[in-house]
Amino acid sequence: MSEFEKFKLKDSSELKAKLAEMGLELPFSSNTAVLGESVDLGRWSLPNRFVVQPMEGIDADPVTSAPSDLTFRRYRRFAEGGAGLIWFEAAVVSKDGKSNPRQLMITEENLDIWKRLVDETRQAARDKWGHEVVLVLQLAHSGRWSKPEGKPVPVIIHHNPVLDKLAGVDASYPLVSDSTLDAMKDDFALSGRLAARAGFDGVEMKAVHGYLTGEMLCAHTREGRYGGSYENRTRFVRECSAGIASELGREHFVTARLTMHEPSIYPYGWGVQAVAGSRELCLDEPLKFARELVDLTSMPLFNYSIGYPRTSPYMNRPFNNPIAGAAVPPEHPLEGIVRFQNVGRELQKALPEVPVVTAALGWLKHLMPEVAAGLVEEDWCRLIGQGRGSFAYPDSVADIIRTGNMDPKKCCLACSLCSQIMKDVLGCNGCPVRDPDIYRKELKKGREAAREKGLP
Ligand SMILES: Cc1cc2nc3c(=O)[nH]c(=O)nc-3n(C[C@H](O)[C@H](O)[C@H](O)COP(=O)(O)O)c2cc1C
Ligand code: SF4
């Protein structure tokens, strides 16, 4: 491991030198035009290789869970930015699964507002770009991190000593029962049907970052139908994805954002070596499961992530500044970026017929396009996801497609302030640095409340 360092690279030759000094490799290409190419997804087609990764905005109406004016603004900006696919953020399938009172949820009662959001997002892309954007909705339950009314009400799949402590539960805290999980499949199926009626092209069951379905994959110590064997741990996501796919038929698709590595020590993690106490990356089960999901539901594309935001955020969003009170990462951000891209490369090899979407490139700032083009040319992945970059600089896509470059003054600074807003829970989420008129005061709400409570 190399020591943590903030971004201070001027150009791609400095980036290449830094990688060489650290013994790391990433592909590069100056042919950034490859990023503007259309991508065939069978019945669907993407106008370019850019994807807006799901980014929770915490701006739903707290009573109806419907998209608010701020939600409409965020998605209009994403669409006008030019990305070919917009992966809408985690929307919960039941109120008890909200990570905060302002998390989105699609319901029969608020369906018309969702329809309008979908229509306006599509229209914004048409007006600005003349292209048809593909829209996916991420369906979620926050599981262990549920705070439906702002206070924790964890729904846990298994006991993990480290995460139990962080979630404030002890060994006597009850696990969610198999029968409750059986019933939750209906919640996912209903939300999938509503998403199709709202006009989304595809849906996905969020199985990343330690939320309910991600935690299921790790439940080696759980008994019953959803724990222990590989078959049982993957059952919920497999059966639920297959059920939704068969209900939605050929007009819509089911896809996945799957965690490839939850680095809790064995037997509490996923994508780790099956040796007691190990958290070494081992992709055997994640790759097998990705293959099964694609075969079972004919997924036209596949998204992934790694790491656990509460314990190893440096693995999924390498950054310059941690959130308040959190430790400085134990590694250099480039190590996180290279690990993430290497996992994507293995995934793309395992799914040769399906475009894989990468992420975690935000730290590279204006040096991202040459790496992204290299990743595509060398087939490490075929679609380039931007998370924080979509908050900070949604029209980076337009700049890259038209000029091959990003404006360093508009890039995300990987400062973690949007993650801070999410942790504080009180403000609506966006970029306080690059979109300050709205989001600086949203950041302030949470920061002031934390200070009043004596929290970092
Ligand atoms: C504030 C914030 C909200 C996020 N919300 C979601 C989410 O709803 N669903 C999800 O799968 N990932 C979520 N992510 C992770 C991003 O999609 C993305 O994987 C991550 O930011 C790394 O990519 P980047 O370097 O392009 O930002 C979130 C990340 C941040 C910082
Ligand atoms: S607050 Fe803005 S600049 Fe900072 S990490 Fe988030 S998107 Fe990037």
Coordinates of C-alpha atoms in Angstrom, one line a residue, residues 9-450:
L9 CA -1.6 15.9 -11.0
K10 CA -1.4 18.4 -13.8
D11 CA -1.7 16.1 -16.9
S12 CA -1.8 12.5 -18.0
S13 CA 1.9 12.2 -18.2
E14 CA 2.1 13.0 -14.5
L15 CA -0.6 10.5 -13.9
K16 CA 1.2 7.8 -15.9
A17 CA 4.4 8.5 -14.0
K18 CA 2.6 8.3 -10.6
L19 CA 1.1 5.0 -11.6
A20 CA 4.4 3.6 -12.7
E21 CA 6.1 4.8 -9.5
M22 CA 3.4 2.9 -7.5
G23 CA 3.6 -0.2 -9.7
L24 CA 0.0 0.2 -10.9
E25 CA -1.5 0.0 -14.4
L26 CA -4.4 1.7 -16.1
P27 CA -5.1 1.9 -19.8
F28 CA -5.0 5.3 -21.5
S29 CA -6.1 6.4 -24.9
S30 CA -6.2 9.9 -26.5
N31 CA -9.0 8.6 -28.8
T32 CA -11.7 10.1 -26.5
A33 CA -14.1 10.0 -29.5
V34 CA -14.8 6.4 -28.5
L35 CA -16.7 7.7 -25.6
G36 CA -19.3 9.3 -27.9
E37 CA -20.0 6.1 -29.7
S38 CA -23.5 4.6 -29.5
V39 CA -23.9 1.3 -27.7
D40 CA -26.3 -1.5 -28.8
L41 CA -28.3 -3.0 -25.9
G42 CA -30.5 -5.2 -28.1
R43 CA -34.0 -3.6 -28.0
W44 CA -32.4 -0.5 -26.6
S45 CA -29.6 1.7 -27.8
L46 CA -27.5 4.2 -26.0
P47 CA -26.5 7.4 -27.8
N48 CA -23.1 7.4 -26.1
R49 CA -21.1 5.5 -23.4
F50 CA -21.8 7.8 -20.5
V51 CA -24.0 6.8 -17.6
V52 CA -25.2 8.9 -14.7
Q53 CA -24.6 6.6 -11.7
P54 CA -27.3 6.5 -9.0
M55 CA -26.8 9.4 -6.6
E56 CA -29.3 9.8 -3.7
G57 CA -30.6 13.4 -3.6
I58 CA -32.6 13.2 -0.3
D59 CA -35.1 15.6 -1.7
A60 CA -38.4 13.7 -1.9
D61 CA -41.6 15.0 -0.3
P62 CA -41.3 13.5 3.2
V63 CA -45.1 12.8 3.3
T64 CA -45.8 11.3 -0.2
S65 CA -42.2 10.2 -1.0
A66 CA -42.8 11.8 -4.5
P67 CA -40.1 13.6 -6.5
S68 CA -39.9 17.3 -5.5
D69 CA -38.9 20.4 -7.6
L70 CA -35.3 19.8 -6.6
T71 CA -35.6 16.2 -7.8
F72 CA -36.9 17.5 -11.2
R73 CA -34.1 20.0 -11.4
R74 CA -31.4 17.3 -10.7
Y75 CA -32.7 15.0 -13.4
R76 CA -33.2 17.7 -15.9
R77 CA -29.5 18.7 -15.4
F78 CA -28.4 15.1 -15.8
A79 CA -30.4 14.8 -19.1
E80 CA -29.2 18.1 -20.4
G81 CA -25.6 17.0 -19.6
G82 CA -25.9 14.4 -22.4
A83 CA -25.3 11.0 -20.7
G84 CA -26.9 8.2 -22.8
L85 CA -28.2 6.4 -19.7
I86 CA -29.5 7.9 -16.4
W87 CA -29.6 5.4 -13.6
F88 CA -32.1 6.9 -11.1
E89 CA -31.0 6.7 -7.5
A90 CA -32.1 4.3 -4.8
A91 CA -35.9 4.5 -4.4
V92 CA -37.2 2.4 -1.6
V93 CA -39.8 -0.4 -2.0
S94 CA -41.3 0.2 1.5
K95 CA -41.3 3.1 3.9
D96 CA -39.5 1.1 6.6
G97 CA -36.6 0.8 4.2
K98 CA -35.9 4.5 3.9
S99 CA -32.4 5.7 4.9
N100 CA -34.0 9.1 5.6
P101 CA -37.5 10.6 5.5
R102 CA -36.8 12.2 2.2
Q103 CA -35.8 9.2 0.2
L104 CA -37.8 8.6 -2.9
M105 CA -40.4 5.8 -3.2
I106 CA -42.7 5.1 -6.1
T107 CA -46.3 4.4 -5.2
E108 CA -49.7 4.1 -6.8
E109 CA -50.6 7.5 -5.2
N110 CA -47.6 9.4 -6.5
L111 CA -47.2 7.6 -9.8
D112 CA -48.4 10.6 -11.9
I113 CA -45.5 12.7 -10.5
W114 CA -43.0 10.0 -11.4
K115 CA -44.5 9.8 -14.9
R116 CA -44.0 13.5 -15.3
L117 CA -40.4 13.2 -14.0
V118 CA -39.7 10.4 -16.5
D119 CA -41.3 12.4 -19.4
E120 CA -39.6 15.7 -18.6
T121 CA -36.2 13.9 -18.2
R122 CA -36.6 12.3 -21.6
Q123 CA -37.8 15.6 -23.2
A124 CA -34.8 17.5 -21.7
A125 CA -32.4 15.0 -23.4
R126 CA -34.4 15.3 -26.7
D127 CA -34.5 19.1 -26.6
K128 CA -30.8 19.6 -25.9
W129 CA -29.3 16.6 -27.7
G130 CA -32.0 15.2 -30.0
H131 CA -31.4 11.8 -28.6
E132 CA -33.4 9.2 -26.6
V133 CA -32.0 8.6 -23.2
V134 CA -32.4 5.2 -21.5
L135 CA -33.7 5.3 -17.9
V136 CA -33.2 2.8 -15.1
L137 CA -34.7 3.0 -11.6
Q138 CA -32.8 1.5 -8.7
L139 CA -35.1 -0.3 -6.2
A140 CA -33.8 -0.5 -2.7
H141 CA -34.4 -1.2 1.0
S142 CA -31.8 0.4 3.3
G143 CA -31.8 -2.7 5.6
R144 CA -29.3 -2.1 8.5
W145 CA -29.2 1.6 7.7
S146 CA -32.9 2.3 7.7
K147 CA -34.0 5.6 9.3
P148 CA -37.5 6.0 8.0
E149 CA -38.3 8.9 10.5
G150 CA -34.7 10.1 10.9
K151 CA -33.9 7.7 13.7
P152 CA -32.2 4.2 13.1
V153 CA -34.6 1.3 12.8
P154 CA -32.2 -1.4 11.5
V155 CA -33.5 -4.3 9.5
I156 CA -30.6 -6.9 9.7
I157 CA -30.0 -10.1 7.8
H158 CA -27.2 -11.4 10.0
H159 CA -25.0 -10.4 12.9
N160 CA -21.7 -8.8 11.8
P161 CA -19.8 -7.8 14.9
V162 CA -18.2 -4.7 13.3
L163 CA -21.3 -3.5 11.5
D164 CA -23.6 -4.3 14.5
K165 CA -21.5 -1.9 16.5
L166 CA -21.7 0.8 13.9
A167 CA -25.5 0.3 13.5
G168 CA -25.9 0.4 17.3
V169 CA -27.4 -3.1 17.7
D170 CA -26.2 -6.0 19.9
A171 CA -26.1 -9.8 19.5
S172 CA -29.7 -10.0 20.8
Y173 CA -31.2 -7.8 18.1
P174 CA -33.6 -9.9 16.0
L175 CA -32.8 -10.8 12.5
V176 CA -35.5 -10.1 9.9
S177 CA -37.5 -13.4 9.4
D178 CA -37.6 -15.5 6.3
S179 CA -41.3 -14.9 6.0
T180 CA -40.8 -11.1 6.1
L181 CA -38.2 -11.5 3.4
D182 CA -40.6 -13.6 1.3
A183 CA -43.2 -10.8 1.6
M184 CA -40.6 -8.2 0.7
K185 CA -40.2 -9.8 -2.7
D186 CA -43.8 -8.6 -3.4
D187 CA -42.7 -5.0 -2.5
F188 CA -39.9 -5.2 -5.0
A189 CA -42.2 -6.7 -7.7
L190 CA -44.8 -4.0 -7.1
S191 CA -42.2 -1.2 -7.3
G192 CA -40.9 -2.8 -10.5
R193 CA -44.4 -2.8 -12.1
L194 CA -44.9 0.8 -11.0
A195 CA -41.5 1.8 -12.5
A196 CA -42.6 0.2 -15.8
R197 CA -45.9 2.1 -15.7
A198 CA -44.0 5.4 -14.9
G199 CA -42.1 4.9 -18.2
F200 CA -38.7 3.6 -17.0
D201 CA -36.9 1.3 -19.5
G202 CA -35.4 -0.9 -16.8
V203 CA -35.2 -1.6 -13.0
E204 CA -32.6 -2.9 -10.8
M205 CA -32.5 -4.2 -7.2
K206 CA -29.7 -2.3 -5.4
A207 CA -27.3 -5.0 -4.1
V208 CA -24.4 -2.8 -3.3
H209 CA -23.0 -0.8 -0.4
G210 CA -24.4 -3.0 2.4
Y211 CA -28.1 -2.2 2.0
L212 CA -30.6 -5.1 2.6
T213 CA -30.0 -7.1 -0.6
G214 CA -26.3 -6.5 -0.5
E215 CA -26.1 -7.8 3.1
M216 CA -28.0 -11.0 2.1
L217 CA -25.0 -12.0 0.0
C218 CA -22.8 -12.0 3.1
A219 CA -25.1 -14.0 5.4
H220 CA -22.9 -17.1 5.8
T221 CA -23.9 -17.4 9.5
R222 CA -27.7 -17.1 8.9
E223 CA -29.9 -20.1 9.1
G224 CA -32.9 -20.8 6.9
R225 CA -33.7 -20.1 3.2
Y226 CA -31.7 -16.9 3.0
G227 CA -28.4 -17.8 4.7
G228 CA -25.5 -20.2 4.7
S229 CA -24.9 -21.7 1.2
Y230 CA -24.2 -19.6 -1.9
E231 CA -27.6 -20.8 -3.2
N232 CA -29.4 -19.4 -0.2
R233 CA -27.4 -16.1 0.1
T234 CA -28.1 -15.3 -3.5
R235 CA -31.7 -16.6 -3.5
F236 CA -33.5 -13.3 -2.8
V237 CA -31.8 -11.2 -5.5
R238 CA -32.0 -14.1 -8.0
E239 CA -35.7 -15.0 -7.4
C240 CA -36.8 -11.4 -7.2
S241 CA -34.9 -10.3 -10.4
A242 CA -36.3 -13.3 -12.3
G243 CA -39.8 -12.7 -11.0
I244 CA -39.7 -9.0 -12.0
A245 CA -38.2 -9.9 -15.4
S246 CA -41.0 -12.3 -16.2
E247 CA -43.7 -9.9 -15.1
L248 CA -42.3 -7.0 -17.1
G249 CA -41.8 -8.9 -20.3
R250 CA -39.9 -7.8 -23.3
E251 CA -40.9 -4.1 -23.2
H252 CA -38.7 -3.5 -20.1
F253 CA -35.5 -4.9 -18.7
V254 CA -34.1 -5.9 -15.4
T255 CA -30.5 -5.2 -14.6
A256 CA -28.2 -5.2 -11.6
R257 CA -25.9 -3.1 -9.6
L258 CA -24.1 -5.9 -7.8
T259 CA -21.4 -5.6 -5.1
M260 CA -18.4 -7.6 -6.2
H261 CA -16.6 -7.2 -2.8
E262 CA -17.9 -6.5 0.7
P263 CA -14.7 -6.4 2.6
S264 CA -15.9 -7.7 6.0
I265 CA -13.8 -10.6 7.2
Y266 CA -14.9 -14.1 6.3
P267 CA -17.5 -15.3 7.3
Y268 CA -19.2 -11.9 7.2
G269 CA -18.2 -10.6 3.8
W270 CA -18.8 -11.3 0.1
G271 CA -16.2 -11.6 -2.6
V272 CA -13.6 -12.4 0.1
Q273 CA -11.5 -15.5 0.4
A274 CA -13.4 -18.3 2.3
V275 CA -10.7 -18.5 5.0
A276 CA -11.7 -17.5 8.6
G277 CA -10.6 -13.9 9.3
S278 CA -9.7 -13.1 5.6
R279 CA -11.0 -10.1 3.7
E280 CA -8.8 -10.7 0.7
L281 CA -10.6 -10.0 -2.6
C282 CA -11.9 -13.2 -4.2
L283 CA -14.2 -12.8 -7.2
D284 CA -15.3 -16.5 -7.6
E285 CA -18.8 -16.1 -6.1
P286 CA -19.6 -12.5 -7.4
L287 CA -18.6 -13.5 -11.0
K288 CA -20.6 -16.7 -10.8
F289 CA -23.6 -14.8 -9.6
A290 CA -23.3 -12.1 -12.2
R291 CA -23.2 -14.7 -14.9
E292 CA -26.3 -16.4 -13.4
L293 CA -28.2 -13.2 -13.2
V294 CA -27.5 -12.2 -16.8
D295 CA -28.5 -15.7 -18.1
L296 CA -31.6 -15.9 -16.0
T297 CA -33.1 -12.5 -16.9
S298 CA -31.3 -11.5 -20.2
M299 CA -29.9 -8.3 -18.6
P300 CA -28.7 -6.0 -21.4
L301 CA -26.1 -4.3 -19.3
F302 CA -24.5 -4.8 -15.8
N303 CA -23.4 -2.3 -13.2
Y304 CA -21.3 -3.0 -10.1
S305 CA -19.5 -1.5 -7.2
I306 CA -17.1 -2.6 -4.4
G307 CA -16.4 -1.6 -0.8
Y308 CA -18.6 -0.6 2.1
P309 CA -19.3 3.2 2.4
R310 CA -19.3 3.1 6.2
T311 CA -16.0 1.1 6.6
S312 CA -14.1 1.4 3.4
P313 CA -15.5 4.4 1.4
Y314 CA -12.0 4.8 -0.2
M315 CA -12.8 1.6 -2.2
N316 CA -16.0 2.9 -3.9
R317 CA -15.4 6.6 -4.1
P318 CA -11.7 7.4 -3.8
F319 CA -11.5 11.0 -2.3
N320 CA -9.3 13.8 -1.2
N321 CA -11.1 14.6 2.1
P322 CA -12.9 12.2 4.4
I323 CA -16.2 13.2 5.9
A324 CA -16.0 15.0 9.3
G325 CA -14.4 12.8 12.0
A326 CA -13.6 9.9 9.6
A327 CA -10.1 8.5 9.2
V328 CA -7.7 9.3 6.4
P329 CA -7.8 6.3 4.0
P330 CA -5.1 3.7 4.5
E331 CA -4.1 3.7 0.8
H332 CA -3.5 6.1 -2.1
P333 CA -6.7 7.0 -4.0
L334 CA -5.1 5.5 -7.2
E335 CA -5.0 2.1 -5.5
G336 CA -8.7 2.3 -5.0
I337 CA -9.3 3.4 -8.6
V338 CA -7.1 0.6 -10.0
R339 CA -8.7 -2.0 -7.8
F340 CA -12.2 -0.9 -8.9
Q341 CA -11.2 -1.0 -12.6
N342 CA -9.5 -4.3 -12.3
V343 CA -12.7 -5.8 -10.8
G344 CA -14.7 -4.3 -13.7
R345 CA -12.2 -5.9 -16.2
E346 CA -12.8 -9.3 -14.7
L347 CA -16.5 -8.7 -14.8
Q348 CA -16.4 -7.6 -18.4
K349 CA -14.4 -10.8 -19.3
A350 CA -17.0 -12.9 -17.5
L351 CA -19.9 -11.2 -19.3
P352 CA -18.4 -10.7 -22.8
E353 CA -21.8 -10.1 -24.5
V354 CA -23.0 -7.5 -21.9
P355 CA -21.7 -3.9 -21.5
V356 CA -20.4 -3.4 -18.0
V357 CA -20.7 0.1 -16.4
T358 CA -17.7 1.3 -14.3
A359 CA -17.6 4.1 -11.7
A360 CA -15.1 5.5 -9.1
L361 CA -13.2 7.6 -11.6
G362 CA -14.2 11.0 -10.1
W363 CA -10.9 11.5 -8.2
L364 CA -9.1 11.7 -11.6
K365 CA -10.8 15.1 -12.3
H366 CA -9.9 16.4 -15.8
L367 CA -7.6 13.4 -16.4
M368 CA -10.6 11.0 -16.5
P369 CA -11.5 11.1 -20.2
E370 CA -8.2 9.5 -21.4
V371 CA -8.4 6.8 -18.8
A372 CA -12.1 6.2 -19.7
A373 CA -11.2 5.9 -23.4
G374 CA -8.4 3.5 -22.5
L375 CA -10.8 1.4 -20.4
V376 CA -13.2 1.2 -23.3
E377 CA -10.5 0.5 -26.0
E378 CA -9.0 -2.3 -23.9
D379 CA -12.4 -3.7 -23.1
W380 CA -12.1 -3.3 -19.3
C381 CA -15.7 -2.0 -19.4
R382 CA -17.9 -0.5 -22.1
L383 CA -19.8 2.2 -20.3
I384 CA -18.4 5.0 -18.1
G385 CA -20.4 5.9 -15.0
Q386 CA -20.1 9.2 -13.2
G387 CA -21.5 9.6 -9.7
R388 CA -20.1 12.7 -8.0
G389 CA -19.2 14.1 -11.4
S390 CA -22.8 14.1 -12.3
F391 CA -23.7 16.3 -9.3
A392 CA -20.7 18.6 -9.8
Y393 CA -20.4 18.9 -13.6
P394 CA -23.3 17.2 -15.4
D395 CA -22.4 18.7 -18.7
S396 CA -18.9 17.2 -18.5
V397 CA -20.4 14.7 -21.0
A398 CA -21.1 17.4 -23.5
D399 CA -17.6 18.9 -23.0
I400 CA -15.9 15.5 -23.5
I401 CA -17.9 14.5 -26.5
R402 CA -17.5 17.9 -28.2
T403 CA -13.9 18.7 -27.2
G404 CA -12.4 15.5 -25.7
N405 CA -11.6 17.5 -22.5
M406 CA -13.1 18.5 -19.1
D407 CA -12.7 21.9 -17.6
P408 CA -10.6 21.5 -14.4
K409 CA -12.5 24.4 -12.9
K410 CA -15.8 22.6 -13.1
C411 CA -14.6 19.2 -12.0
C412 CA -15.7 17.4 -8.8
L413 CA -13.1 17.9 -6.1
A414 CA -13.7 14.6 -4.4
C415 CA -14.1 16.6 -1.2
S416 CA -16.9 14.3 0.3
L417 CA -19.2 17.2 1.1
C418 CA -22.1 15.5 -0.7
S419 CA -21.4 12.3 1.4
Q420 CA -21.4 14.6 4.4
I421 CA -24.9 15.9 3.5
M422 CA -26.0 12.2 3.2
K423 CA -24.5 11.3 6.6
D424 CA -26.0 14.4 8.3
V425 CA -29.4 13.5 6.8
L426 CA -30.9 17.0 7.2
G427 CA -30.2 18.7 3.9
C428 CA -31.1 17.9 0.3
N429 CA -28.2 16.5 -1.7
G430 CA -26.2 17.9 -4.5
C431 CA -22.8 19.6 -4.9
P432 CA -22.2 22.5 -2.5
V433 CA -19.0 23.4 -4.3
R434 CA -20.1 23.5 -7.9
D435 CA -23.8 24.2 -7.4
P436 CA -23.5 26.4 -4.3
D437 CA -26.6 28.6 -4.6
I438 CA -28.8 25.7 -3.6
Y439 CA -26.6 23.2 -1.9
R440 CA -24.3 25.2 0.4
K441 CA -27.3 26.0 2.7
E442 CA -28.3 22.3 2.5
L443 CA -24.9 21.3 3.8
K444 CA -25.1 23.9 6.5
K445 CA -28.3 22.5 7.9
G446 CA -26.7 19.2 8.8
R447 CA -23.4 20.7 9.9
E448 CA -25.0 23.1 12.3
A449 CA -27.2 20.4 13.8
A450 CA -24.2 18.1 14.2

